[in-house]
mmCIF file of C-alpha atoms in Angstrom:
data_model
loop_
_atom_site.group_PDB
_atom_site.id
_atom_site.type_symbol
_atom_site.label_atom_id
_atom_site.label_comp_id
_atom_site.label_asym_id
_atom_site.label_seq_id
_atom_site.Cartn_x
_atom_site.Cartn_y
_atom_site.Cartn_z
ATOM 1 C CA UNK M 959 82.891 91.144 41.352
ATOM 2 C CA UNK M 960 85.236 93.698 42.969
ATOM 3 C CA UNK M 961 83.340 93.423 46.282
ATOM 4 C CA UNK M 962 83.544 89.623 46.232
ATOM 5 C CA UNK M 963 87.294 89.854 45.622
ATOM 6 C CA UNK M 964 87.677 92.277 48.529
ATOM 7 C CA UNK M 965 85.707 89.948 50.800
ATOM 8 C CA UNK M 966 87.965 87.059 49.819
ATOM 9 C CA UNK M 967 91.102 89.075 50.523
ATOM 10 C CA UNK M 968 89.758 90.106 53.924
ATOM 11 C CA UNK M 969 88.900 86.518 54.755
ATOM 12 C CA UNK M 970 92.406 85.401 53.834
ATOM 13 C CA UNK M 971 93.920 88.256 55.845
ATOM 14 C CA UNK M 972 91.988 87.478 59.021
ATOM 15 C CA UNK M 973 92.709 83.779 58.670
ATOM 16 C CA UNK M 974 96.406 84.552 59.111
ATOM 17 C CA UNK M 975 95.818 86.342 62.406
ATOM 18 C CA UNK M 976 95.161 83.131 64.305
ATOM 19 C CA UNK M 977 97.781 80.949 62.714
ATOM 20 C CA UNK M 978 100.329 81.703 65.450
ATOM 21 C CA UNK M 979 97.924 81.772 68.406
ATOM 22 C CA UNK M 980 94.220 81.597 69.152
ATOM 23 C CA UNK M 981 92.124 84.698 69.678
ATOM 24 C CA UNK M 982 89.522 84.508 72.412
ATOM 25 C CA UNK M 983 86.220 86.335 72.592
ATOM 26 C CA UNK M 984 87.059 88.588 75.501
ATOM 27 C CA UNK M 985 84.909 91.556 76.478
ATOM 28 C CA UNK M 986 86.397 95.022 76.621
ATOM 29 C CA UNK M 987 87.962 96.031 79.964
ATOM 30 C CA UNK M 988 85.902 98.093 82.429
ATOM 31 C CA UNK M 989 87.959 98.532 85.645
ATOM 32 C CA UNK M 990 89.489 101.890 86.548
ATOM 33 C CA UNK M 991 91.071 103.798 89.434
ATOM 34 C CA UNK M 992 92.544 107.239 90.077
ATOM 35 C CA UNK M 993 96.256 107.816 90.565
ATOM 36 C CA UNK M 994 95.966 110.641 93.071
ATOM 37 C CA UNK M 995 98.741 110.770 95.669
ATOM 38 C CA UNK M 996 100.492 113.835 94.250
ATOM 39 C CA UNK M 997 99.074 117.048 92.879
ATOM 40 C CA UNK M 998 97.470 115.242 89.899
ATOM 41 C CA UNK M 999 94.347 113.075 89.761
ATOM 42 C CA UNK M 1000 94.757 110.832 86.726
ATOM 43 C CA UNK M 1001 92.144 108.198 85.755
ATOM 44 C CA UNK M 1002 93.750 104.870 84.794
ATOM 45 C CA UNK M 1003 91.758 102.293 82.800
ATOM 46 C CA UNK M 1004 92.784 98.633 82.658
ATOM 47 C CA UNK M 1005 92.917 98.624 78.916
ATOM 48 C CA UNK M 1006 95.642 100.535 77.140
ATOM 49 C CA UNK M 1007 93.779 103.830 77.535
ATOM 50 C CA UNK M 1008 93.793 106.329 80.368
ATOM 51 C CA UNK M 1009 92.994 109.890 81.503
ATOM 52 C CA UNK M 1010 89.271 109.491 80.806
ATOM 53 C CA UNK M 1011 86.350 107.235 81.716
ATOM 54 C CA UNK M 1012 86.208 104.823 78.787
ATOM 55 C CA UNK M 1013 83.229 102.939 80.234
ATOM 56 C CA UNK M 1014 81.007 106.003 80.469
ATOM 57 C CA UNK M 1015 82.656 107.488 77.377
ATOM 58 C CA UNK M 1016 83.388 110.775 79.119
ATOM 59 C CA UNK M 1017 86.465 112.835 79.842
ATOM 60 C CA UNK M 1018 88.640 114.556 80.727
ATOM 61 C CA UNK M 1019 90.006 112.803 83.833
ATOM 62 C CA UNK M 1020 93.529 114.232 84.164
ATOM 63 C CA UNK M 1021 93.016 116.919 86.787
ATOM 64 C CA UNK M 1022 95.846 119.239 87.801
ATOM 65 C CA UNK M 1023 96.036 120.778 90.298
ATOM 66 C CA UNK M 1024 94.084 118.023 92.030
ATOM 67 C CA UNK M 1025 90.700 119.297 93.178
ATOM 68 C CA UNK M 1026 90.763 122.337 90.886
ATOM 69 C CA UNK M 1027 88.367 121.046 88.270
ATOM 70 C CA UNK M 1028 90.976 121.894 85.628
ATOM 71 C CA UNK M 1029 92.063 119.147 83.220
ATOM 72 C CA UNK M 1030 95.048 119.212 80.898
ATOM 73 C CA UNK M 1031 94.422 115.861 79.151
ATOM 74 C CA UNK M 1032 91.165 114.457 77.776
ATOM 75 C CA UNK M 1033 92.267 110.914 76.914
ATOM 76 C CA UNK M 1034 95.243 108.858 75.814
ATOM 77 C CA UNK M 1035 96.135 105.334 74.826
ATOM 78 C CA UNK M 1036 99.083 103.091 74.154
ATOM 79 C CA UNK M 1037 99.991 102.306 70.529
ATOM 80 C CA UNK M 1038 102.477 99.634 69.480
ATOM 81 C CA UNK M 1039 103.175 98.084 66.101
ATOM 82 C CA UNK M 1040 105.807 96.309 64.048
ATOM 83 C CA UNK M 1041 106.342 94.041 61.042
ATOM 84 C CA UNK M 1042 107.063 90.336 60.833
ATOM 85 C CA UNK M 1043 109.643 88.701 58.576
ATOM 86 C CA UNK M 1044 107.443 88.922 55.501
ATOM 87 C CA UNK M 1045 106.529 92.563 56.106
ATOM 88 C CA UNK M 1046 103.016 92.120 57.492
ATOM 89 C CA UNK M 1047 102.003 94.856 59.894
ATOM 90 C CA UNK M 1048 101.004 93.790 63.413
ATOM 91 C CA UNK M 1049 99.422 96.647 65.377
ATOM 92 C CA UNK M 1050 97.520 97.331 68.580
ATOM 93 C CA UNK M 1051 96.181 100.875 68.722
ATOM 94 C CA UNK M 1052 92.905 102.490 69.741
ATOM 95 C CA UNK M 1053 91.534 105.908 70.585
ATOM 96 C CA UNK M 1054 88.070 106.375 72.146
ATOM 97 C CA UNK M 1055 86.648 102.824 71.889
ATOM 98 C CA UNK M 1056 83.949 104.336 69.661
ATOM 99 C CA UNK M 1057 81.323 101.750 68.853
ATOM 100 C CA UNK M 1058 82.946 99.405 71.354
ATOM 101 C CA UNK M 1059 86.093 98.904 69.273
ATOM 102 C CA UNK M 1060 89.186 97.781 71.147
ATOM 103 C CA UNK M 1061 92.634 96.286 70.508
ATOM 104 C CA UNK M 1062 93.514 95.450 74.140
ATOM 105 C CA UNK M 1063 91.951 93.156 76.732
ATOM 106 C CA UNK M 1064 92.599 92.337 80.402
ATOM 107 C CA UNK M 1065 94.796 89.522 81.621
ATOM 108 C CA UNK M 1066 98.051 87.666 81.053
ATOM 109 C CA UNK M 1067 98.578 85.231 78.172
ATOM 110 C CA UNK M 1068 99.159 81.527 78.679
ATOM 111 C CA UNK M 1069 102.895 80.941 78.576
ATOM 112 C CA UNK M 1070 102.653 77.925 76.222
ATOM 113 C CA UNK M 1071 99.681 78.567 73.936
ATOM 114 C CA UNK M 1072 99.990 82.372 73.842
ATOM 115 C CA UNK M 1073 96.251 82.590 74.346
ATOM 116 C CA UNK M 1074 93.693 83.638 76.955
ATOM 117 C CA UNK M 1075 90.137 82.604 77.773
ATOM 118 C CA UNK M 1076 87.197 84.970 78.261
ATOM 119 C CA UNK M 1077 86.954 83.859 81.900
ATOM 120 C CA UNK M 1078 90.589 84.780 82.505
ATOM 121 C CA UNK M 1079 90.020 88.147 80.865
ATOM 122 C CA UNK M 1080 87.104 88.697 83.227
ATOM 123 C CA UNK M 1081 89.194 87.638 86.227
ATOM 124 C CA UNK M 1082 91.779 90.275 85.424
ATOM 125 C CA UNK M 1083 89.276 92.994 84.559
ATOM 126 C CA UNK M 1084 90.629 95.125 87.422
ATOM 127 C CA UNK M 1085 93.518 97.275 88.576
ATOM 128 C CA UNK M 1086 95.527 97.078 91.812
ATOM 129 C CA UNK M 1087 96.168 100.357 93.602
ATOM 130 C CA UNK M 1088 98.986 100.124 96.113
ATOM 131 C CA UNK M 1089 100.302 102.858 98.435
ATOM 132 C CA UNK M 1090 103.914 102.511 99.545
ATOM 133 C CA UNK M 1091 102.950 103.519 103.082
ATOM 134 C CA UNK M 1092 100.389 100.664 103.272
ATOM 135 C CA UNK M 1093 103.198 98.237 102.472
ATOM 136 C CA UNK M 1094 105.469 99.836 105.112
ATOM 137 C CA UNK M 1095 102.624 99.528 107.638
ATOM 138 C CA UNK M 1096 102.058 95.894 106.669
ATOM 139 C CA UNK M 1097 105.731 95.066 107.182
ATOM 140 C CA UNK M 1098 105.391 96.707 110.611
ATOM 141 C CA UNK M 1099 102.429 94.512 111.534
ATOM 142 C CA UNK M 1100 99.330 96.232 110.178
ATOM 143 C CA UNK M 1101 96.683 94.305 108.191
ATOM 144 C CA UNK M 1102 97.031 94.057 104.402
ATOM 145 C CA UNK M 1103 94.684 96.142 102.282
ATOM 146 C CA UNK M 1104 92.200 94.444 99.952
ATOM 147 C CA UNK M 1105 94.363 95.146 96.904
ATOM 148 C CA UNK M 1106 97.405 93.752 98.678
ATOM 149 C CA UNK M 1107 95.519 90.532 99.481
ATOM 150 C CA UNK M 1108 94.267 90.020 95.911
ATOM 151 C CA UNK M 1109 97.518 91.253 94.310
ATOM 152 C CA UNK M 1110 98.359 89.016 91.273
ATOM 153 C CA UNK M 1111 101.984 88.265 92.145
ATOM 154 C CA UNK M 1112 102.166 85.222 89.840
ATOM 155 C CA UNK M 1113 98.678 84.058 88.925
ATOM 156 C CA UNK M 1114 99.119 81.097 91.295
ATOM 157 C CA UNK M 1115 101.870 79.651 89.088
ATOM 158 C CA UNK M 1116 105.415 79.822 90.456
ATOM 159 C CA UNK M 1117 106.914 80.053 86.956
ATOM 160 C CA UNK M 1118 104.704 82.904 85.704
ATOM 161 C CA UNK M 1119 105.620 85.993 87.723
ATOM 162 C CA UNK M 1120 103.377 88.969 87.008
ATOM 163 C CA UNK M 1121 103.248 91.830 89.530
ATOM 164 C CA UNK M 1122 106.459 92.529 91.524
ATOM 165 C CA UNK M 1123 106.365 91.068 95.030
ATOM 166 C CA UNK M 1124 108.565 90.222 97.953
ATOM 167 C CA UNK M 1125 108.449 86.480 98.613
ATOM 168 C CA UNK M 1126 108.821 86.229 102.388
ATOM 169 C CA UNK M 1127 109.016 82.400 102.538
ATOM 170 C CA UNK M 1128 110.655 81.874 99.127
ATOM 171 C CA UNK M 1129 107.995 79.443 97.918
ATOM 172 C CA UNK M 1130 107.504 81.214 94.592
ATOM 173 C CA UNK M 1131 103.791 81.886 95.215
ATOM 174 C CA UNK M 1132 102.335 85.236 96.284
ATOM 175 C CA UNK M 1133 100.277 84.996 99.488
ATOM 176 C CA UNK M 1134 99.904 87.923 101.873
ATOM 177 C CA UNK M 1135 99.132 85.546 104.762
ATOM 178 C CA UNK M 1136 102.709 84.224 104.363
ATOM 179 C CA UNK M 1137 104.060 87.735 104.776
ATOM 180 C CA UNK M 1138 104.407 88.386 101.044
ATOM 181 C CA UNK M 1139 103.799 91.947 99.878
ATOM 182 C CA UNK M 1140 103.961 94.142 96.754
ATOM 183 C CA UNK M 1141 107.596 95.092 96.307
ATOM 184 C CA UNK M 1142 108.627 98.748 96.116
ATOM 185 C CA UNK M 1143 112.304 97.704 96.104
ATOM 186 C CA UNK M 1144 112.759 97.939 99.850
ATOM 187 C CA UNK M 1145 115.846 95.683 99.769
ATOM 188 C CA UNK M 1146 118.798 95.389 97.408
ATOM 189 C CA UNK M 1147 119.064 96.943 93.952
ATOM 190 C CA UNK M 1148 116.513 95.049 91.829
ATOM 191 C CA UNK M 1149 116.002 95.384 88.090
ATOM 192 C CA UNK M 1150 113.757 98.376 87.399
ATOM 193 C CA UNK M 1151 110.909 96.285 85.966
ATOM 194 C CA UNK M 1152 110.884 93.972 88.972
ATOM 195 C CA UNK M 1153 109.561 96.518 91.491
ATOM 196 C CA UNK M 1154 106.743 98.993 91.968
ATOM 197 C CA UNK M 1155 107.721 102.652 91.958
ATOM 198 C CA UNK M 1156 106.694 105.939 93.519
ATOM 199 C CA UNK M 1157 104.625 106.524 96.655
ATOM 200 C CA UNK M 1158 101.536 105.149 94.912
ATOM 201 C CA UNK M 1159 101.396 102.636 92.076
ATOM 202 C CA UNK M 1160 98.541 101.212 90.017
ATOM 203 C CA UNK M 1161 99.404 97.874 88.422
ATOM 204 C CA UNK M 1162 97.459 95.951 85.769
ATOM 205 C CA UNK M 1163 98.103 93.432 83.003
ATOM 206 C CA UNK M 1164 96.649 93.424 79.486
ATOM 207 C CA UNK M 1165 97.140 91.663 76.132
ATOM 208 C CA UNK M 1166 96.345 92.187 72.473
ATOM 209 C CA UNK M 1167 95.294 88.590 71.712
ATOM 210 C CA UNK M 1168 91.947 88.542 73.593
ATOM 211 C CA UNK M 1169 89.835 89.248 70.525
ATOM 212 C CA UNK M 1170 89.921 90.678 66.993
ATOM 213 C CA UNK M 1171 91.504 94.111 66.605
ATOM 214 C CA UNK M 1172 88.353 96.067 65.813
ATOM 215 C CA UNK M 1173 90.054 99.427 66.417
ATOM 216 C CA UNK M 1174 93.071 99.158 64.113
ATOM 217 C CA UNK M 1175 91.868 96.248 61.947
ATOM 218 C CA UNK M 1176 95.408 94.880 61.969
ATOM 219 C CA UNK M 1177 96.954 91.581 62.945
ATOM 220 C CA UNK M 1178 97.682 91.207 66.690
ATOM 221 C CA UNK M 1179 101.217 91.035 67.965
ATOM 222 C CA UNK M 1180 100.392 88.363 70.554
ATOM 223 C CA UNK M 1181 101.901 90.324 73.449
ATOM 224 C CA UNK M 1182 101.281 90.534 77.158
ATOM 225 C CA UNK M 1183 101.832 94.000 78.675
ATOM 226 C CA UNK M 1184 102.459 94.445 82.394
ATOM 227 C CA UNK M 1185 101.561 98.022 83.157
ATOM 228 C CA UNK M 1186 102.342 100.354 85.999
ATOM 229 C CA UNK M 1187 101.294 103.979 86.582
ATOM 230 C CA UNK M 1188 102.923 105.698 89.510
ATOM 231 C CA UNK M 1189 103.376 109.053 91.215
ATOM 232 C CA UNK M 1190 105.145 110.640 94.152
ATOM 233 C CA UNK M 1191 104.042 112.810 97.052
ATOM 234 C CA UNK M 1192 106.898 115.298 97.037
ATOM 235 C CA UNK M 1193 107.891 118.814 98.088
ATOM 236 C CA UNK M 1194 109.489 119.089 94.620
ATOM 237 C CA UNK M 1195 106.625 120.654 92.658
ATOM 238 C CA UNK M 1196 107.865 119.311 89.312
ATOM 239 C CA UNK M 1197 107.745 115.757 90.661
ATOM 240 C CA UNK M 1198 104.489 116.400 92.519
ATOM 241 C CA UNK M 1199 102.860 117.566 89.248
ATOM 242 C CA UNK M 1200 104.042 114.548 87.223
ATOM 243 C CA UNK M 1201 102.653 111.086 86.599
ATOM 244 C CA UNK M 1202 104.835 108.194 85.369
ATOM 245 C CA UNK M 1203 104.138 105.040 83.349
ATOM 246 C CA UNK M 1204 106.116 101.853 82.828
ATOM 247 C CA UNK M 1205 105.333 98.999 80.462
ATOM 248 C CA UNK M 1206 106.943 95.574 80.295
ATOM 249 C CA UNK M 1207 106.150 93.915 76.954
ATOM 250 C CA UNK M 1208 106.317 90.149 76.630
ATOM 251 C CA UNK M 1209 106.208 88.652 73.124
ATOM 252 C CA UNK M 1210 104.991 85.106 73.696
ATOM 253 C CA UNK M 1211 104.860 84.202 70.000
ATOM 254 C CA UNK M 1212 107.671 82.795 67.884
ATOM 255 C CA UNK M 1213 107.430 85.860 65.594
ATOM 256 C CA UNK M 1214 110.484 88.144 65.579
ATOM 257 C CA UNK M 1215 109.145 91.629 64.972
ATOM 258 C CA UNK M 1216 111.140 94.457 63.421
ATOM 259 C CA UNK M 1217 110.581 98.166 62.764
ATOM 260 C CA UNK M 1218 108.748 98.392 66.099
ATOM 261 C CA UNK M 1219 107.191 101.698 67.055
ATOM 262 C CA UNK M 1220 105.863 102.377 70.566
ATOM 263 C CA UNK M 1221 104.101 105.520 71.674
ATOM 264 C CA UNK M 1222 100.912 107.243 72.827
ATOM 265 C CA UNK M 1223 97.802 108.531 71.183
ATOM 266 C CA UNK M 1224 97.089 111.697 73.145
ATOM 267 C CA UNK M 1225 94.188 114.138 73.225
ATOM 268 C CA UNK M 1226 95.269 117.222 75.216
ATOM 269 C CA UNK M 1227 92.708 119.518 76.821
ATOM 270 C CA UNK M 1228 94.437 122.910 76.729
ATOM 271 C CA UNK M 1229 91.878 125.648 76.129
ATOM 272 C CA UNK M 1230 90.699 125.512 72.528
ATOM 273 C CA UNK M 1231 90.711 121.840 71.483
ATOM 274 C CA UNK M 1232 91.359 122.772 67.839
ATOM 275 C CA UNK M 1233 94.982 123.802 68.494
ATOM 276 C CA UNK M 1234 96.302 121.201 70.951
ATOM 277 C CA UNK M 1235 99.520 119.355 70.101
ATOM 278 C CA UNK M 1236 101.351 116.414 71.590
ATOM 279 C CA UNK M 1237 104.384 114.408 70.522
ATOM 280 C CA UNK M 1238 106.903 111.853 71.616
ATOM 281 C CA UNK M 1239 110.458 110.824 70.750
#
């Protein structure tokens, strides 16, 4: 009888997850690339995890100094959660995708239905790696790189801007053949989230509404997250040994969340793995 009651409660709980928006049946993300312009080689996945190879299930992939074979981080992942007006916890958080569990999927959410289709998830199962110098060369007349050509400036919809870009002909649509290019803030003083940063940037977009939250088991937030990892090639060794991350969170639901916490799960790789510590403020 107790088990039947528990099953009923779980059924009622999961039925509330889709009342605000529809969950798709997206597959877990697979794309990855290395942020490697400075003295660090950091593996970036296009889920919310990084610093390891989540597809092969192996790590570590945060090598510093680059080429040394020494790694200071085994894996990490973004965690974000908050409560709605009635106190229900909404949470997206995962660690090692053990057993295929995931709380994040590739792609932007539809601006009206706050949903995504499996085909759209598959379309955005990738990352875009852009070097500032390649953009400078393109402005000077050199051909665009493959990632610059396929760069998802606005998903083909003038009202849904995604990755920061310079719109050469002001038509609201990203197209490198029109002279458009990923924007590193070469002109003016744009808002910090409207440009790429560093000498190399990896950009990708994910969401937490692409499927059930099998990692946390909690209700989704219904958010789109536009992600950017970047680094500099610098004579300043502190900067050269640092990687940076920026996240723009878009809540496309009508839910007003409170008590929001945002941080990282981190698994350091400093000597003996039994005594590693990490924290954030």
